Amino acid sequence: MAEKVVKVGLLGFGTVGTGVVRIVQGHQDDLVKQTGLGIEVHKILVKDKEKSRSINGLDNKITSDPYDIINDPDVDVIVEVIGGIHPTKEYILDALEQGKHIVTANKDLMALHGAEILAKAEEKGCDVFYEASVAGGIPILRALVEGFSSDRITKMMGIVNGTTNYIMTKMSQEGADYADVLKEAQALGYAEADPTSDVEGFDAARKMAILTTLGFRVPLKLDEVDVKGISSVSKEDIAYGKKLGYVIKLLGLARRDEDEVEVSVQPTMVHKDHPLASVNGVFNAVYVHGEAVGETMFYGPGAGELPTATAVVSDLVTIVKNMKLGVNGRGMVAPYKEKKLKDDSKKLSKYFLRLIVADKRGVLAQITQLLANKNISLDQVLQQPYNGGQQAEIIMVTHVAAKSDMNDVLLFLKDMDFITEIKSCYRVEGGE
Amino acid sequence: MAEKVVKVGLLGFGTVGTGVVRIVQGHQDDLVKQTGLGIEVHKILVKDKEKSRSINGLDNKITSDPYDIINDPDVDVIVEVIGGIHPTKEYILDALEQGKHIVTANKDLMALHGAEILAKAEEKGCDVFYEASVAGGIPILRALVEGFSSDRITKMMGIVNGTTNYIMTKMSQEGADYADVLKEAQALGYAEADPTSDVEGFDAARKMAILTTLGFRVPLKLDEVDVKGISSVSKEDIAYGKKLGYVIKLLGLARRDEDEVEVSVQPTMVHKDHPLASVNGVFNAVYVHGEAVGETMFYGPGAGELPTATAVVSDLVTIVKNMKLGVNGRGMVAPYKEKKLKDDSKKLSKYFLRLIVADKRGVLAQITQLLANKNISLDQVLQQPYNGGQQAEIIMVTHVAAKSDMNDVLLFLKDMDFITEIKSCYRVEGGE
């Protein structure tokens, strides 16, 4: 029997909230065995008290007034699964003011206001955990904070948005068009009616901001993440990528060289032998490179009611263990490292370039000369007739180049009369 | 500045021990930032005090008497990287008796005597951590204990031995023979002069015993792991596997159905779409299936000086944090679940079977009838001439069958006069 029961106030009773209640109720014995304390969902915040629920017997716990929970002295921990920025942020700050510990799955909030929330938590001696905010069921934040605590992480790459990975996988496997696959994903519930946040990369950018702050221990603002979405990726890009040994993924990249950092989200050609290349469908994965450990990768479901609820309850277990030991609010390390953002001359990668050009002698030579002027050499070139032979299509993969140089080349190319169209330009990862 | 310096006694100064010293010295600022305390390697146990070392300035720390360290009241934590069972076990028990915390990378010791060591640690209020004992640089033990604390893990599968995975990968990629690849692996230092422990699956079995105890929270003895090595895997098996969509891996399997458990290590046909199928070379990976979280996988280096040292120092950081908080020895959960071992009638899987048979009418019908008598049906069959058409070779993948039934079938087949040879029989994983 547990000596005490920890009381949880649950903000939000959608699918994740329901999952949290199910796990806390269904695994009570295990939770007591692990923590020495019982865990009880004490009050639940809902929008509509009259709505019917898939779990019975909770009527007396349900309230539509958040402050009925936040101000309840019996509540020890607040689990926030409402989402959104306002008024969620205010609820959390008020709850911390009342000395309550927090578990949240809210990536938007943590990416934008994490520093403020964590500072308030430290002031109040409270825990704030948010494992579920990045890559759902994958315990990646713990790995960064605990598992690699003795290492220096130099690079993280993430497939951290299931919607876009589903779309890219389908386009790749079926040679289908973006618009068609997006419609299908919406019909299946894998994409929202307004898919902007996913397909334009904003969701992934929030997760990369959280990963960067924890992994590099530097402060990072969301608007410091360079973001490009997948809506312009064509099935031709995918087909040519495949021909040259690459798959396109919406990839989050965080890279550190000494105290200079770059963070981006963009469609990237990933070499087929790279472990991220075989992460398909709605699955997520985070690749971590540490100075000492080398290459590691964490793979799993990025979303879903139960995976997310599992991460939330595992955070809750950590808080309850800390309560039992009397050490809440003392496990966090605020970002303590200096950070400069790299300028484009220091952002190095290989590039994939697809051009439509006039089909006349010497064009390829002129292009390679333009690249050579910027010290960019080529790894692979493919040229073939286009538009019934009226033009030619040139696909190139370069060796490592600076982003600033590649941008210059693109500007030059635009002005060349033999260039009909610059179809695409992607970062390339792997395949050395 | 750190308020106090934690003093570490290092048992063993080989490659991992050297890595530990390098990380502790090189990352001192980060370690102080994270723990609030300094960490110093205070004494180092070596066999030969006169041997020259790759790190200078440690002469005054070196001793060849273990009890010079174990009985030193200044030493707070013992890091054991000597390996072996005796006298290492006695050193660790004596150190615990003196109230010292332990980090060890010793899978043999933890697989065989983990229960005794953890019980002594609990009695003495000491921490014992051993992340480096399984899958080197992958923080998998933390994930099992913390990340999935709210879930119920039902299945773990691991590629947890780099030597055998290197051999299987090479055989698969080059169509080479086992004996040739083993020799090459020995020349490259990937396999020992006496490779028995690796190639016969004993090393993997120790790691699976540790994973099973932590993941399922059941007590498990090493001799309860069913073990079969890779020395009988032929290049023909690999080639036929490939034809049918599979790669052969030495796979550790731990499976739980209610309170019944099975744990094995054996060469297994893994479907090419399974995330474990693309884990190649000396890399390790552990696949974890939880009731709530679903499929996850952790990938990284399974060995190596720096990955292993990283795991060791990360454990050390956890101990130092616990010291700062005054909560050592209270984070462990002893196995608390009942366990029965499954009998063979409850061990279910698909099977890959390769037979050489007399080339006459009705043989395949008789074999399928034998299988059908045991309720085993077929998913794929491939038949082709063998030995210049004097016999036939039959390759089959079954649907799910009980191990006891498959064993019966193999016994029957052995006695049939039309069977020339049962070439191989493997478990099959994935590809439903």
Short mmCIF file of C-alpha atoms in Angstrom, two decimals, chain B residues 44-379:
data_model
loop_
_atom_site.label_atom_id
_atom_site.label_comp_id
_atom_site.label_asym_id
_atom_site.label_seq_id
_atom_site.Cartn_x
_atom_site.Cartn_y
_atom_site.Cartn_z
CA ILE B 44 43.72 4.27 -10.47
CA LEU B 45 44.22 0.53 -10.16
CA VAL B 46 46.64 -0.93 -12.71
CA LYS B 47 48.27 -4.34 -13.10
CA ASP B 48 51.69 -3.00 -14.00
CA LYS B 49 52.74 0.28 -12.43
CA GLU B 50 55.72 0.58 -14.76
CA LYS B 51 53.81 0.41 -18.03
CA SER B 52 53.84 3.66 -20.01
CA ARG B 53 50.47 5.40 -20.36
CA SER B 54 48.92 7.65 -22.99
CA ILE B 55 47.95 10.22 -20.32
CA ASN B 56 50.73 11.88 -18.36
CA GLY B 57 50.79 13.33 -14.87
CA LEU B 58 48.91 10.51 -13.18
CA ASP B 59 51.87 8.69 -11.62
CA ASN B 60 50.96 9.69 -8.08
CA LYS B 61 47.43 8.31 -8.53
CA ILE B 62 48.43 4.88 -9.74
CA THR B 63 48.40 1.83 -7.51
CA SER B 64 48.51 -1.91 -8.05
CA ASP B 65 46.73 -2.67 -4.78
CA PRO B 66 42.92 -2.64 -5.14
CA TYR B 67 42.41 -2.20 -1.40
CA ASP B 68 44.49 0.95 -1.50
CA ILE B 69 41.41 2.31 -3.35
CA ILE B 70 38.57 0.30 -1.83
CA ASN B 71 39.62 1.16 1.72
CA ASP B 72 40.48 4.80 1.01
CA PRO B 73 37.95 6.87 2.98
CA ASP B 74 38.39 9.76 0.53
CA VAL B 75 37.05 7.74 -2.41
CA ASP B 76 33.31 8.30 -2.96
CA VAL B 77 32.67 6.34 -6.13
CA ILE B 78 34.29 3.27 -7.67
CA VAL B 79 34.32 2.96 -11.46
CA GLU B 80 35.01 -0.65 -12.42
CA VAL B 81 36.32 -1.33 -15.91
CA ILE B 82 38.48 -4.39 -15.25
CA GLY B 83 35.87 -6.91 -16.37
CA GLY B 84 35.69 -10.59 -15.39
CA ILE B 85 33.86 -12.20 -12.50
CA HIS B 86 36.53 -12.87 -9.88
CA PRO B 87 38.00 -11.02 -8.08
CA THR B 88 35.96 -8.12 -9.54
CA LYS B 89 32.80 -9.21 -7.74
CA GLU B 90 34.63 -9.27 -4.42
CA TYR B 91 36.10 -5.81 -5.05
CA ILE B 92 32.65 -4.41 -5.75
CA LEU B 93 30.99 -6.06 -2.75
CA ASP B 94 33.81 -4.87 -0.49
CA ALA B 95 33.55 -1.34 -1.90
CA LEU B 96 29.78 -1.33 -1.28
CA GLU B 97 30.48 -2.54 2.24
CA GLN B 98 32.61 0.62 2.62
CA GLY B 99 29.65 2.71 1.43
CA LYS B 100 31.06 3.51 -2.00
CA HIS B 101 28.85 3.98 -5.04
CA ILE B 102 29.58 1.88 -8.11
CA VAL B 103 29.63 2.38 -11.85
CA THR B 104 30.45 -0.73 -13.83
CA ALA B 105 30.56 -1.70 -17.49
CA ASN B 106 30.71 -5.38 -16.57
CA LYS B 107 27.90 -7.30 -18.30
CA ASP B 108 29.20 -10.71 -17.23
CA LEU B 109 29.16 -9.71 -13.59
CA MET B 110 25.77 -7.96 -13.72
CA ALA B 111 24.15 -10.80 -15.69
CA LEU B 112 25.43 -13.44 -13.26
CA HIS B 113 25.52 -11.63 -9.90
CA GLY B 114 23.49 -8.46 -10.46
CA ALA B 115 20.83 -9.43 -7.92
CA GLU B 116 23.38 -9.96 -5.14
CA ILE B 117 25.23 -6.74 -5.94
CA LEU B 118 22.04 -4.65 -6.10
CA ALA B 119 20.79 -6.14 -2.82
CA LYS B 120 24.05 -5.21 -1.09
CA ALA B 121 23.83 -1.70 -2.59
CA GLU B 122 20.30 -1.26 -1.29
CA GLU B 123 21.36 -2.44 2.16
CA LYS B 124 24.19 0.08 2.18
CA GLY B 125 22.26 2.98 0.60
CA CYS B 126 24.60 3.04 -2.36
CA ASP B 127 24.01 3.57 -6.08
CA VAL B 128 25.02 0.95 -8.63
CA PHE B 129 24.70 1.93 -12.30
CA TYR B 130 25.73 -0.16 -15.30
CA GLU B 131 24.47 1.54 -18.46
CA ALA B 132 27.69 0.68 -20.33
CA SER B 133 27.14 -3.04 -19.78
CA VAL B 134 24.52 -3.25 -22.54
CA ALA B 135 24.89 -1.69 -25.97
CA GLY B 136 27.81 0.62 -25.04
CA GLY B 137 26.90 4.12 -26.07
CA ILE B 138 23.12 3.69 -26.28
CA PRO B 139 21.34 4.92 -23.14
CA ILE B 140 18.91 2.01 -23.25
CA LEU B 141 18.82 1.06 -19.55
CA ARG B 142 17.76 4.60 -18.62
CA ALA B 143 15.07 4.46 -21.28
CA LEU B 144 13.71 1.21 -19.83
CA VAL B 145 13.79 2.38 -16.23
CA GLU B 146 12.78 6.03 -16.67
CA GLY B 147 11.44 6.72 -20.15
CA PHE B 148 8.98 3.83 -20.17
CA SER B 149 8.28 3.80 -16.44
CA SER B 150 4.55 4.22 -17.03
CA ASP B 151 4.28 1.64 -19.79
CA ARG B 152 4.30 -2.15 -19.83
CA ILE B 153 6.99 -3.47 -22.10
CA THR B 154 5.90 -6.64 -23.89
CA LYS B 155 8.80 -7.32 -26.23
CA MET B 156 12.44 -6.39 -26.62
CA MET B 157 14.65 -7.42 -29.51
CA GLY B 158 18.28 -6.59 -29.65
CA ILE B 159 21.23 -6.63 -31.96
CA VAL B 160 23.52 -6.40 -28.95
CA ASN B 161 26.76 -7.93 -30.17
CA GLY B 162 28.80 -5.89 -32.63
CA THR B 163 31.17 -8.70 -33.61
CA THR B 164 28.44 -11.01 -34.85
CA ASN B 165 26.56 -8.17 -36.50
CA TYR B 166 29.71 -7.22 -38.37
CA ILE B 167 30.11 -10.82 -39.51
CA MET B 168 26.46 -11.22 -40.56
CA THR B 169 26.54 -7.88 -42.39
CA LYS B 170 29.71 -8.77 -44.30
CA MET B 171 28.40 -12.25 -45.18
CA SER B 172 25.19 -10.65 -46.40
CA GLN B 173 26.77 -7.82 -48.38
CA GLU B 174 29.56 -9.86 -49.95
CA GLY B 175 28.08 -13.33 -50.14
CA ALA B 176 31.13 -14.49 -48.21
CA ASP B 177 31.61 -17.57 -46.04
CA TYR B 178 31.42 -17.44 -42.26
CA ALA B 179 34.97 -18.70 -41.72
CA ASP B 180 36.51 -16.13 -44.09
CA VAL B 181 34.62 -13.20 -42.59
CA LEU B 182 35.49 -14.31 -39.06
CA LYS B 183 39.18 -14.33 -39.99
CA GLU B 184 38.85 -10.84 -41.46
CA ALA B 185 37.04 -9.62 -38.34
CA GLN B 186 39.83 -11.02 -36.19
CA ALA B 187 42.45 -9.28 -38.32
CA LEU B 188 40.57 -5.97 -37.93
CA GLY B 189 40.22 -6.39 -34.18
CA TYR B 190 36.43 -6.73 -34.37
CA ALA B 191 36.62 -10.33 -33.15
CA GLU B 192 38.81 -11.88 -30.47
CA ALA B 193 41.38 -14.62 -31.11
CA ASP B 194 38.98 -16.92 -29.25
CA PRO B 195 35.65 -15.68 -30.60
CA THR B 196 33.47 -18.20 -28.75
CA SER B 197 31.78 -15.79 -26.38
CA ASP B 198 30.66 -13.58 -29.26
CA VAL B 199 29.88 -16.03 -32.06
CA GLU B 200 28.15 -18.59 -29.85
CA GLY B 201 25.82 -15.89 -28.51
CA PHE B 202 26.97 -15.94 -24.87
CA ASP B 203 27.85 -12.25 -24.81
CA ALA B 204 24.45 -11.33 -26.28
CA ALA B 205 22.74 -13.65 -23.79
CA ARG B 206 24.26 -11.74 -20.85
CA LYS B 207 23.01 -8.46 -22.26
CA MET B 208 19.53 -9.90 -22.87
CA ALA B 209 19.43 -11.13 -19.26
CA ILE B 210 20.15 -7.58 -18.04
CA LEU B 211 17.60 -6.04 -20.44
CA THR B 212 14.93 -8.55 -19.45
CA THR B 213 15.37 -7.98 -15.73
CA LEU B 214 15.09 -4.21 -16.11
CA GLY B 215 12.50 -4.08 -18.89
CA PHE B 216 10.08 -6.66 -17.53
CA ARG B 217 11.03 -6.13 -13.87
CA VAL B 218 11.31 -9.88 -13.37
CA PRO B 219 14.23 -11.82 -11.93
CA LEU B 220 15.97 -13.79 -14.66
CA LYS B 221 18.89 -16.14 -14.46
CA LEU B 222 21.44 -16.25 -17.22
CA ASP B 223 20.89 -19.96 -17.82
CA GLU B 224 17.23 -19.24 -18.53
CA VAL B 225 18.25 -17.61 -21.81
CA ASP B 226 18.03 -20.02 -24.75
CA VAL B 227 21.21 -19.50 -26.77
CA LYS B 228 22.28 -20.37 -30.27
CA GLY B 229 25.20 -18.77 -32.08
CA ILE B 230 25.95 -17.90 -35.70
CA SER B 231 28.69 -20.41 -36.53
CA SER B 232 26.29 -22.63 -38.49
CA VAL B 233 24.79 -19.83 -40.60
CA SER B 234 25.69 -20.45 -44.22
CA LYS B 235 25.94 -18.06 -47.14
CA GLU B 236 23.19 -20.09 -48.82
CA ASP B 237 20.81 -19.35 -45.91
CA ILE B 238 21.63 -15.68 -46.28
CA ALA B 239 21.10 -15.72 -50.04
CA TYR B 240 17.74 -17.52 -49.82
CA GLY B 241 16.67 -15.22 -46.99
CA LYS B 242 17.42 -12.25 -49.18
CA LYS B 243 15.40 -13.75 -52.03
CA LEU B 244 12.38 -14.01 -49.75
CA GLY B 245 12.84 -10.53 -48.27
CA TYR B 246 14.81 -11.25 -45.11
CA VAL B 247 18.22 -10.58 -43.58
CA ILE B 248 19.73 -12.86 -40.92
CA LYS B 249 20.71 -11.19 -37.65
CA LEU B 250 21.87 -12.65 -34.35
CA LEU B 251 18.82 -11.43 -32.47
CA GLY B 252 18.15 -11.35 -28.77
CA LEU B 253 14.46 -11.77 -28.05
CA ALA B 254 12.67 -11.14 -24.77
CA ARG B 255 8.92 -11.55 -24.86
CA ARG B 256 6.29 -11.38 -22.17
CA ASP B 257 2.68 -12.58 -22.36
CA GLU B 258 0.95 -11.92 -19.04
CA ASP B 259 3.39 -13.39 -16.50
CA GLU B 260 5.02 -15.82 -18.92
CA VAL B 261 8.36 -14.94 -20.36
CA GLU B 262 10.69 -16.27 -23.04
CA VAL B 263 14.23 -15.06 -23.62
CA SER B 264 16.50 -16.27 -26.39
CA VAL B 265 19.45 -15.39 -28.56
CA GLN B 266 19.51 -16.98 -31.99
CA PRO B 267 20.12 -16.24 -35.67
CA THR B 268 16.80 -14.89 -36.91
CA MET B 269 15.40 -14.00 -40.32
CA VAL B 270 14.37 -10.34 -40.00
CA HIS B 271 12.08 -8.90 -42.67
CA LYS B 272 13.82 -6.18 -44.65
CA ASP B 273 11.18 -3.57 -43.72
CA HIS B 274 11.74 -4.06 -39.99
CA PRO B 275 13.83 -1.26 -38.44
CA LEU B 276 16.32 -3.82 -37.10
CA ALA B 277 17.05 -5.10 -40.62
CA SER B 278 19.07 -2.02 -41.57
CA VAL B 279 21.29 -2.06 -38.47
CA ASN B 280 24.62 -2.97 -40.03
CA GLY B 281 28.27 -3.45 -39.16
CA VAL B 282 29.38 -3.15 -35.56
CA PHE B 283 26.36 -1.01 -34.64
CA ASN B 284 23.92 -2.20 -32.00
CA ALA B 285 20.21 -1.54 -31.67
CA VAL B 286 17.51 -2.42 -29.19
CA TYR B 287 13.89 -2.52 -30.32
CA VAL B 288 11.34 -2.05 -27.55
CA HIS B 289 7.61 -2.66 -27.85
CA GLY B 290 5.40 -1.27 -25.11
CA GLU B 291 1.66 -1.73 -24.68
CA ALA B 292 1.08 2.01 -24.83
CA VAL B 293 4.02 3.42 -26.74
CA GLY B 294 4.10 0.80 -29.51
CA GLU B 295 7.31 0.42 -31.50
CA THR B 296 10.52 2.21 -30.59
CA MET B 297 14.15 1.56 -31.42
CA PHE B 298 17.45 2.77 -30.00
CA TYR B 299 20.49 2.66 -32.25
CA GLY B 300 24.16 3.39 -31.68
CA PRO B 301 27.67 2.11 -31.10
CA GLY B 302 27.67 -1.05 -29.01
CA ALA B 303 31.24 -0.81 -27.91
CA GLY B 304 34.38 1.26 -28.32
CA GLU B 305 36.53 3.18 -25.88
CA LEU B 306 34.76 6.52 -26.01
CA PRO B 307 31.11 5.41 -26.36
CA THR B 308 31.56 3.07 -23.39
CA ALA B 309 33.42 5.73 -21.40
CA THR B 310 30.59 8.20 -22.16
CA ALA B 311 28.04 5.82 -20.69
CA VAL B 312 30.25 5.29 -17.65
CA VAL B 313 30.73 9.00 -17.01
CA SER B 314 27.01 9.71 -17.56
CA ASP B 315 26.29 7.15 -14.81
CA LEU B 316 28.91 8.89 -12.69
CA VAL B 317 27.11 12.21 -13.26
CA THR B 318 23.86 10.64 -12.03
CA ILE B 319 25.60 9.42 -8.87
CA VAL B 320 27.17 12.83 -8.25
CA LYS B 321 23.78 14.54 -8.71
CA ASN B 322 22.31 12.07 -6.22
CA MET B 323 25.15 12.82 -3.80
CA LYS B 324 24.47 16.53 -4.09
CA LEU B 325 20.78 15.87 -3.38
CA GLY B 326 21.52 13.25 -0.70
CA VAL B 327 19.38 10.58 -2.34
CA ASN B 328 21.81 7.82 -3.31
CA GLY B 329 20.64 4.23 -3.30
CA ARG B 330 16.97 5.13 -3.47
CA GLY B 331 16.32 5.15 -7.17
CA MET B 332 16.38 1.44 -7.80
CA VAL B 333 13.39 -0.80 -8.21
CA ALA B 334 14.22 -4.44 -7.57
CA PRO B 335 12.44 -6.90 -9.87
CA TYR B 336 9.03 -7.27 -8.28
CA LYS B 337 7.05 -9.27 -10.78
CA GLU B 338 6.34 -12.97 -10.79
CA LYS B 339 7.83 -14.84 -13.69
CA LYS B 340 7.17 -18.17 -15.29
CA LEU B 341 9.18 -19.38 -18.24
CA LYS B 342 7.06 -20.23 -21.26
CA ASP B 343 7.09 -23.81 -22.38
CA ASP B 344 7.73 -24.41 -26.07
CA SER B 345 4.03 -24.72 -26.90
CA LYS B 346 3.63 -21.02 -26.10
CA LYS B 347 6.66 -19.76 -27.98
CA LEU B 348 5.11 -18.55 -31.21
CA SER B 349 6.82 -17.40 -34.36
CA LYS B 350 7.10 -17.88 -38.06
CA TYR B 351 9.88 -20.17 -39.28
CA PHE B 352 12.24 -20.36 -42.22
CA LEU B 353 13.08 -23.92 -43.21
CA ARG B 354 15.54 -25.20 -45.81
CA LEU B 355 15.55 -28.87 -46.82
CA ILE B 356 17.31 -31.06 -49.34
CA VAL B 357 14.92 -33.77 -50.55
CA ALA B 358 14.72 -36.59 -53.06
CA ASP B 359 13.50 -35.20 -56.37
CA LYS B 360 10.38 -37.25 -56.79
CA ARG B 361 6.68 -36.64 -57.18
CA GLY B 362 4.67 -35.92 -54.05
CA VAL B 363 7.49 -34.93 -51.72
CA LEU B 364 6.31 -31.35 -51.25
CA ALA B 365 2.78 -32.63 -50.65
CA GLN B 366 4.00 -34.97 -47.93
CA ILE B 367 5.97 -32.20 -46.22
CA THR B 368 3.06 -29.77 -46.27
CA GLN B 369 0.82 -32.53 -44.93
CA LEU B 370 3.26 -33.12 -42.05
CA LEU B 371 3.17 -29.41 -41.31
CA ALA B 372 -0.62 -29.28 -41.63
CA ASN B 373 -0.93 -32.10 -39.10
CA LYS B 374 0.65 -29.69 -36.62
CA ASN B 375 -1.53 -26.82 -37.85
CA ILE B 376 1.40 -25.12 -39.51
CA SER B 377 0.58 -23.43 -42.81
CA LEU B 378 2.94 -21.87 -45.33
CA ASP B 379 3.49 -18.27 -46.29
#
